[in-house]
Short mmCIF file of C-alpha atoms in Angstrom, two decimals:
data_model
loop_
_atom_site.label_atom_id
_atom_site.label_comp_id
_atom_site.label_asym_id
_atom_site.label_seq_id
_atom_site.Cartn_x
_atom_site.Cartn_y
_atom_site.Cartn_z
CA MET A 1 8.52 26.14 1.61
CA GLU A 2 10.58 23.93 3.90
CA ILE A 3 13.79 22.22 2.80
CA PHE A 4 14.98 18.94 4.30
CA ARG A 5 18.49 17.69 3.64
CA ASN A 6 18.42 14.35 5.42
CA LYS A 7 16.08 11.42 6.02
CA ALA A 8 15.55 11.98 9.74
CA ALA A 9 14.29 15.55 9.32
CA LEU A 10 12.03 14.58 6.42
CA VAL A 11 10.49 11.60 8.22
CA ALA A 12 9.78 13.65 11.34
CA PHE A 13 8.04 16.31 9.23
CA VAL A 14 5.95 13.70 7.40
CA GLU A 15 4.90 11.97 10.61
CA ARG A 16 3.76 15.27 12.16
CA ASN A 17 1.61 16.03 9.15
CA ARG A 18 0.16 12.54 8.92
CA GLU A 19 -0.83 12.78 12.58
CA MET A 20 -2.77 15.93 11.64
CA GLY A 21 -4.63 13.94 9.00
CA LYS A 22 -3.14 15.73 6.00
CA VAL A 23 -3.32 14.05 2.59
CA ILE A 24 0.17 14.03 1.07
CA GLY A 25 1.04 14.32 -2.62
CA PHE A 26 4.58 13.65 -3.86
CA ALA A 27 6.55 13.78 -7.09
CA PRO A 28 10.25 12.80 -7.13
CA THR A 29 12.65 14.43 -9.59
CA MET A 30 16.31 14.47 -10.54
CA GLY A 31 16.33 18.26 -10.76
CA ALA A 32 16.90 20.48 -13.81
CA LEU A 33 13.24 21.36 -13.34
CA HIS A 34 10.99 22.70 -16.09
CA GLU A 35 7.28 23.40 -16.56
CA GLY A 36 6.59 19.69 -16.99
CA HIS A 37 7.68 19.09 -13.42
CA ILE A 38 5.69 22.04 -12.12
CA ALA A 39 2.59 20.60 -13.83
CA LEU A 40 2.96 17.50 -11.64
CA TYR A 41 2.78 19.62 -8.50
CA GLU A 42 -0.09 21.73 -9.81
CA SER A 43 -2.07 18.54 -10.50
CA ALA A 44 -1.20 17.25 -7.04
CA SER A 45 -2.30 20.48 -5.36
CA ALA A 46 -5.89 19.90 -6.45
CA GLU A 47 -6.03 16.55 -4.64
CA ASN A 48 -3.78 16.85 -1.59
CA ASP A 49 -3.28 19.03 1.48
CA LEU A 50 0.52 18.84 1.49
CA ILE A 51 2.79 18.72 -1.57
CA ILE A 52 6.33 17.35 -1.29
CA SER A 53 9.04 17.41 -3.96
CA SER A 54 12.38 15.66 -3.96
CA ILE A 55 15.56 16.30 -5.95
CA PHE A 56 18.12 13.52 -6.17
CA VAL A 57 20.32 12.61 -9.14
CA ASN A 58 20.20 8.85 -8.84
CA PRO A 59 23.53 7.30 -9.89
CA THR A 60 22.24 3.74 -10.29
CA GLN A 61 19.94 4.50 -13.21
CA PHE A 62 22.73 5.80 -15.46
CA ASN A 63 24.31 3.10 -17.61
CA ASN A 64 26.85 5.53 -19.03
CA PRO A 65 29.01 7.29 -16.39
CA GLU A 66 29.45 10.17 -18.83
CA ASP A 67 25.68 10.77 -18.82
CA LEU A 68 25.74 10.99 -15.03
CA THR A 69 28.58 13.51 -15.18
CA LYS A 70 26.79 15.60 -17.81
CA TYR A 71 23.40 15.58 -16.10
CA PRO A 72 22.53 19.21 -15.29
CA ARG A 73 22.60 20.12 -11.61
CA THR A 74 20.78 23.41 -11.05
CA ILE A 75 19.69 23.15 -7.44
CA GLU A 76 19.35 26.89 -6.69
CA ALA A 77 17.30 27.50 -9.82
CA ASP A 78 15.23 24.40 -9.06
CA LEU A 79 14.41 25.58 -5.55
CA GLU A 80 13.42 28.97 -6.91
CA LYS A 81 11.05 27.35 -9.42
CA LEU A 82 9.45 25.26 -6.71
CA GLN A 83 9.07 28.29 -4.45
CA ASP A 84 7.59 30.36 -7.28
CA SER A 85 5.09 27.61 -8.12
CA GLY A 86 3.23 28.47 -4.93
CA VAL A 87 2.01 24.88 -4.51
CA VAL A 88 5.02 23.00 -3.09
CA HIS A 89 5.23 22.95 0.71
CA ALA A 90 8.43 20.96 1.23
CA VAL A 91 11.47 19.76 -0.73
CA TYR A 92 13.59 16.76 0.16
CA LEU A 93 17.28 16.93 -0.87
CA PRO A 94 18.65 13.59 0.35
CA GLU A 95 22.30 12.63 0.44
CA ALA A 96 23.31 9.34 -1.16
CA VAL A 97 23.55 7.71 2.27
CA ASP A 98 19.88 8.53 2.92
CA ILE A 99 18.89 6.48 -0.13
CA TYR A 100 21.69 3.91 -0.10
CA PRO A 101 22.68 3.40 3.56
CA GLU A 102 24.64 0.24 2.70
CA GLY A 103 26.45 1.65 -0.31
CA ILE A 104 25.37 2.75 -3.77
CA LYS A 105 23.96 -0.44 -5.25
CA SER A 106 20.60 -1.27 -6.83
CA LYS A 107 18.21 -3.90 -5.64
CA HIS A 108 17.12 -6.42 -8.25
CA TYR A 109 13.48 -6.40 -9.35
CA SER A 110 11.21 -8.33 -11.65
CA PHE A 111 8.48 -6.14 -13.09
CA ASP A 112 6.59 -8.86 -14.96
CA GLY A 113 8.66 -8.29 -18.08
CA LEU A 114 7.99 -4.55 -18.32
CA GLU A 115 11.68 -3.94 -17.59
CA ASP A 116 12.80 -6.00 -20.60
CA GLN A 117 11.12 -3.80 -23.21
CA MET A 118 12.39 -0.65 -24.94
CA GLU A 119 14.55 1.32 -22.48
CA GLY A 120 15.24 -1.83 -20.50
CA ALA A 121 16.52 -3.64 -23.58
CA SER A 122 19.00 -0.89 -24.40
CA ARG A 123 19.89 0.13 -20.82
CA PRO A 124 20.38 -3.04 -18.74
CA GLY A 125 19.90 -2.47 -15.02
CA HIS A 126 18.32 0.94 -15.56
CA PHE A 127 14.97 0.01 -14.05
CA ASP A 128 16.59 -1.70 -11.09
CA GLY A 129 18.04 1.73 -10.32
CA VAL A 130 14.69 3.43 -10.84
CA GLY A 131 12.90 0.88 -8.68
CA THR A 132 15.45 1.16 -5.87
CA VAL A 133 15.27 4.93 -5.54
CA VAL A 134 11.50 5.18 -6.03
CA GLU A 135 10.75 2.47 -3.48
CA GLU A 136 13.01 4.10 -0.90
CA LEU A 137 11.57 7.57 -1.48
CA LEU A 138 7.99 6.30 -1.25
CA ARG A 139 8.77 4.54 2.03
CA GLN A 140 10.34 7.70 3.47
CA VAL A 141 7.82 10.27 2.22
CA GLN A 142 4.78 8.03 2.82
CA PRO A 143 2.56 9.88 0.33
CA ASP A 144 -1.08 9.11 -0.30
CA ASN A 145 -0.61 9.98 -3.98
CA ALA A 146 2.50 9.99 -6.17
CA TYR A 147 2.72 11.72 -9.54
CA PHE A 148 4.80 10.79 -12.60
CA GLY A 149 4.80 12.16 -16.14
CA GLU A 150 3.62 10.11 -19.09
CA LYS A 151 6.64 11.24 -21.11
CA ASP A 152 8.49 8.45 -19.31
CA TYR A 153 5.58 6.06 -19.84
CA GLN A 154 7.59 2.89 -19.29
CA GLN A 155 8.85 4.26 -15.99
CA LEU A 156 5.27 5.11 -14.98
CA ALA A 157 4.16 1.54 -15.75
CA ILE A 158 7.05 0.12 -13.75
CA VAL A 159 6.36 2.34 -10.73
CA LYS A 160 2.72 1.19 -10.75
CA ASN A 161 3.93 -2.42 -10.89
CA LEU A 162 6.39 -1.77 -8.05
CA VAL A 163 3.72 -0.28 -5.80
CA LYS A 164 1.42 -3.23 -6.46
CA GLN A 165 4.18 -5.79 -5.83
CA LYS A 166 5.37 -4.20 -2.61
CA ASN A 167 1.82 -3.44 -1.46
CA LEU A 168 2.75 0.18 -0.78
CA PRO A 169 -0.20 2.34 0.41
CA VAL A 170 0.07 4.93 -2.35
CA THR A 171 -1.90 5.71 -5.51
CA VAL A 172 0.32 6.34 -8.54
CA LYS A 173 -1.04 8.85 -11.05
CA GLY A 174 0.20 9.64 -14.55
CA ILE A 175 0.19 13.23 -15.80
CA PRO A 176 0.03 13.92 -19.57
CA THR A 177 3.26 14.94 -21.30
CA GLN A 178 3.85 18.68 -21.13
CA ARG A 179 4.94 20.24 -24.43
CA LEU A 180 6.38 23.45 -25.76
CA GLU A 181 4.22 25.46 -28.16
CA ASN A 182 5.91 23.72 -31.10
CA GLY A 183 5.04 20.29 -29.68
CA LEU A 184 8.48 19.29 -28.38
CA ALA A 185 8.11 17.36 -25.13
CA ARG A 186 9.49 19.29 -22.17
CA SER A 187 12.65 17.61 -20.94
CA SER A 188 15.73 18.47 -18.91
CA ARG A 189 17.76 17.32 -21.94
CA ASN A 190 16.32 20.10 -24.09
CA SER A 191 18.76 22.49 -22.42
CA ARG A 192 21.58 20.69 -24.25
CA LEU A 193 20.05 21.40 -27.68
CA THR A 194 21.05 24.38 -29.79
CA PRO A 195 18.17 26.67 -30.80
CA GLU A 196 18.30 25.15 -34.29
CA GLN A 197 18.22 21.60 -32.92
CA ARG A 198 15.36 22.45 -30.59
CA GLU A 199 13.27 23.67 -33.50
CA ALA A 200 14.23 20.72 -35.72
CA ALA A 201 13.35 18.26 -32.93
CA THR A 202 9.67 19.10 -33.35
CA VAL A 203 9.73 16.39 -36.01
CA LEU A 204 9.45 13.81 -33.20
CA TYR A 205 5.99 14.95 -32.16
CA GLU A 206 4.95 15.63 -35.74
CA THR A 207 5.88 12.06 -36.60
CA LEU A 208 3.89 10.66 -33.68
CA LEU A 209 0.85 12.62 -34.82
CA LYS A 210 1.24 11.11 -38.29
CA VAL A 211 1.45 7.66 -36.72
CA ASN A 212 -1.84 8.37 -34.94
CA ASP A 213 -3.40 9.30 -38.30
CA TRP A 214 -2.11 6.06 -39.84
CA PHE A 215 -3.18 3.96 -36.86
CA ARG A 216 -5.67 1.19 -37.83
CA VAL A 217 -5.55 2.40 -41.45
CA VAL A 218 -1.99 1.41 -42.37
CA SER A 219 -0.30 -1.87 -41.37
CA VAL A 220 2.23 -1.80 -38.55
CA PRO A 221 5.16 -2.84 -40.83
CA GLU A 222 4.29 -0.03 -43.24
CA ILE A 223 4.08 2.50 -40.38
CA ASN A 224 7.52 1.33 -39.24
CA ASN A 225 8.88 1.85 -42.74
CA ARG A 226 7.42 5.34 -43.00
CA VAL A 227 8.83 6.43 -39.64
CA THR A 228 12.25 5.00 -40.49
CA GLU A 229 12.24 6.90 -43.77
CA ILE A 230 11.36 10.17 -42.03
CA PHE A 231 14.43 10.01 -39.81
CA ASN A 232 16.72 8.56 -42.47
CA SER A 233 15.99 11.68 -44.50
CA THR A 234 16.27 14.18 -41.61
CA PRO A 235 19.81 15.60 -41.28
CA GLY A 236 21.38 15.62 -37.83
CA MET A 237 19.10 12.94 -36.42
CA VAL A 238 19.51 9.23 -35.82
CA MET A 239 16.56 7.11 -34.74
CA GLU A 240 17.46 4.60 -32.04
CA TYR A 241 14.08 2.87 -32.08
CA PHE A 242 10.43 3.27 -32.91
CA ILE A 243 7.83 0.76 -31.80
CA ILE A 244 4.10 0.46 -31.36
CA ALA A 245 3.42 -1.42 -28.15
CA ASP A 246 0.53 -2.74 -26.11
CA GLU A 247 -0.04 -0.17 -23.33
CA GLU A 248 -0.47 -2.85 -20.67
CA THR A 249 2.42 -5.21 -21.44
CA LEU A 250 4.64 -2.72 -23.36
CA LYS A 251 5.39 -5.52 -25.81
CA GLU A 252 5.81 -4.53 -29.43
CA THR A 253 2.93 -5.47 -31.70
CA ASP A 254 2.80 -6.17 -35.42
CA PHE A 255 -0.99 -6.13 -35.61
CA PHE A 256 -3.80 -4.05 -34.12
CA TYR A 257 -6.42 -5.88 -32.08
CA LYS A 258 -9.72 -4.09 -31.46
CA ASP A 259 -9.83 -4.79 -27.72
CA ARG A 260 -6.30 -3.57 -26.94
CA SER A 261 -4.84 -0.10 -26.30
CA TYR A 262 -1.64 0.93 -28.04
CA ARG A 263 1.03 3.58 -27.70
CA ALA A 264 3.80 4.66 -30.07
CA PHE A 265 7.29 5.08 -28.60
CA LEU A 266 10.11 6.98 -30.29
CA VAL A 267 13.75 7.56 -29.35
CA VAL A 268 15.96 9.78 -31.49
CA PHE A 269 19.43 11.25 -31.16
CA VAL A 270 19.43 14.92 -32.13
CA GLY A 271 23.13 15.52 -32.46
CA ASN A 272 24.43 13.80 -29.34
CA VAL A 273 21.28 14.42 -27.27
CA ARG A 274 18.98 11.44 -26.77
CA LEU A 275 15.29 12.45 -26.81
CA ILE A 276 12.33 10.22 -26.02
CA ASP A 277 8.65 10.74 -26.72
CA ASN A 278 5.46 8.68 -26.91
CA LEU A 279 1.80 9.06 -27.78
CA HIS A 280 -1.36 7.11 -27.01
CA LEU A 281 -2.93 5.97 -30.29
CA ASP A 282 -6.63 6.60 -30.69
#
């Protein structure tokens, strides 16, 4: 597994491999890797000749400077996980100047309103930061296919929109959320939970499964009431938001239409750790 620590070395490597006709798969990360990340690369390995990872903690997508400071940085452990996966051929560890040559500042994007929903409403500018780093990485790595997890479904939708807008020659693929045996979505933030909190947090997925059972049987307002009651009565947890949204527009709905696809989105603070999860409703 090769490691590249600057743009020039990475670009030269990519160009050599493209000249050889290799199909390139890529999944960017911010480190603190877990099995959910490895699943991205395993999926990519079935469809590509060369698999590239990147690790870069992007400062422009953190609204709270404290969150940026607290974000786990485990580079040696991350490299070991990628090496042990047996499917990653190269890792890109850019410096800030490789991503932001003119200073650390986001571009401004319009993602057809996708950026105004959910995470965008509560974290202004967040998706400008995501768009800036993803666009730059895709231009440098030049992958044929790029892989993102469905746990961050809004981010996945925005990356697809970005690629379409900028006419980038890459296919963006979503990989289903990877979960622990108890159903908790794998996340770098799980490392900040106590063992008791980690077990209690299974209520997020359990609630989403209940929502799927209620889907098209119970009205949306009643589902909202039931979910709110679950978390109002669960000690140590505070629900930030729960919505059922159209999968294409990500706009919240108050009624189910037969010809539309819907997804439930849930954000809960477990202690002081903010966890997100979502589930396609069928």
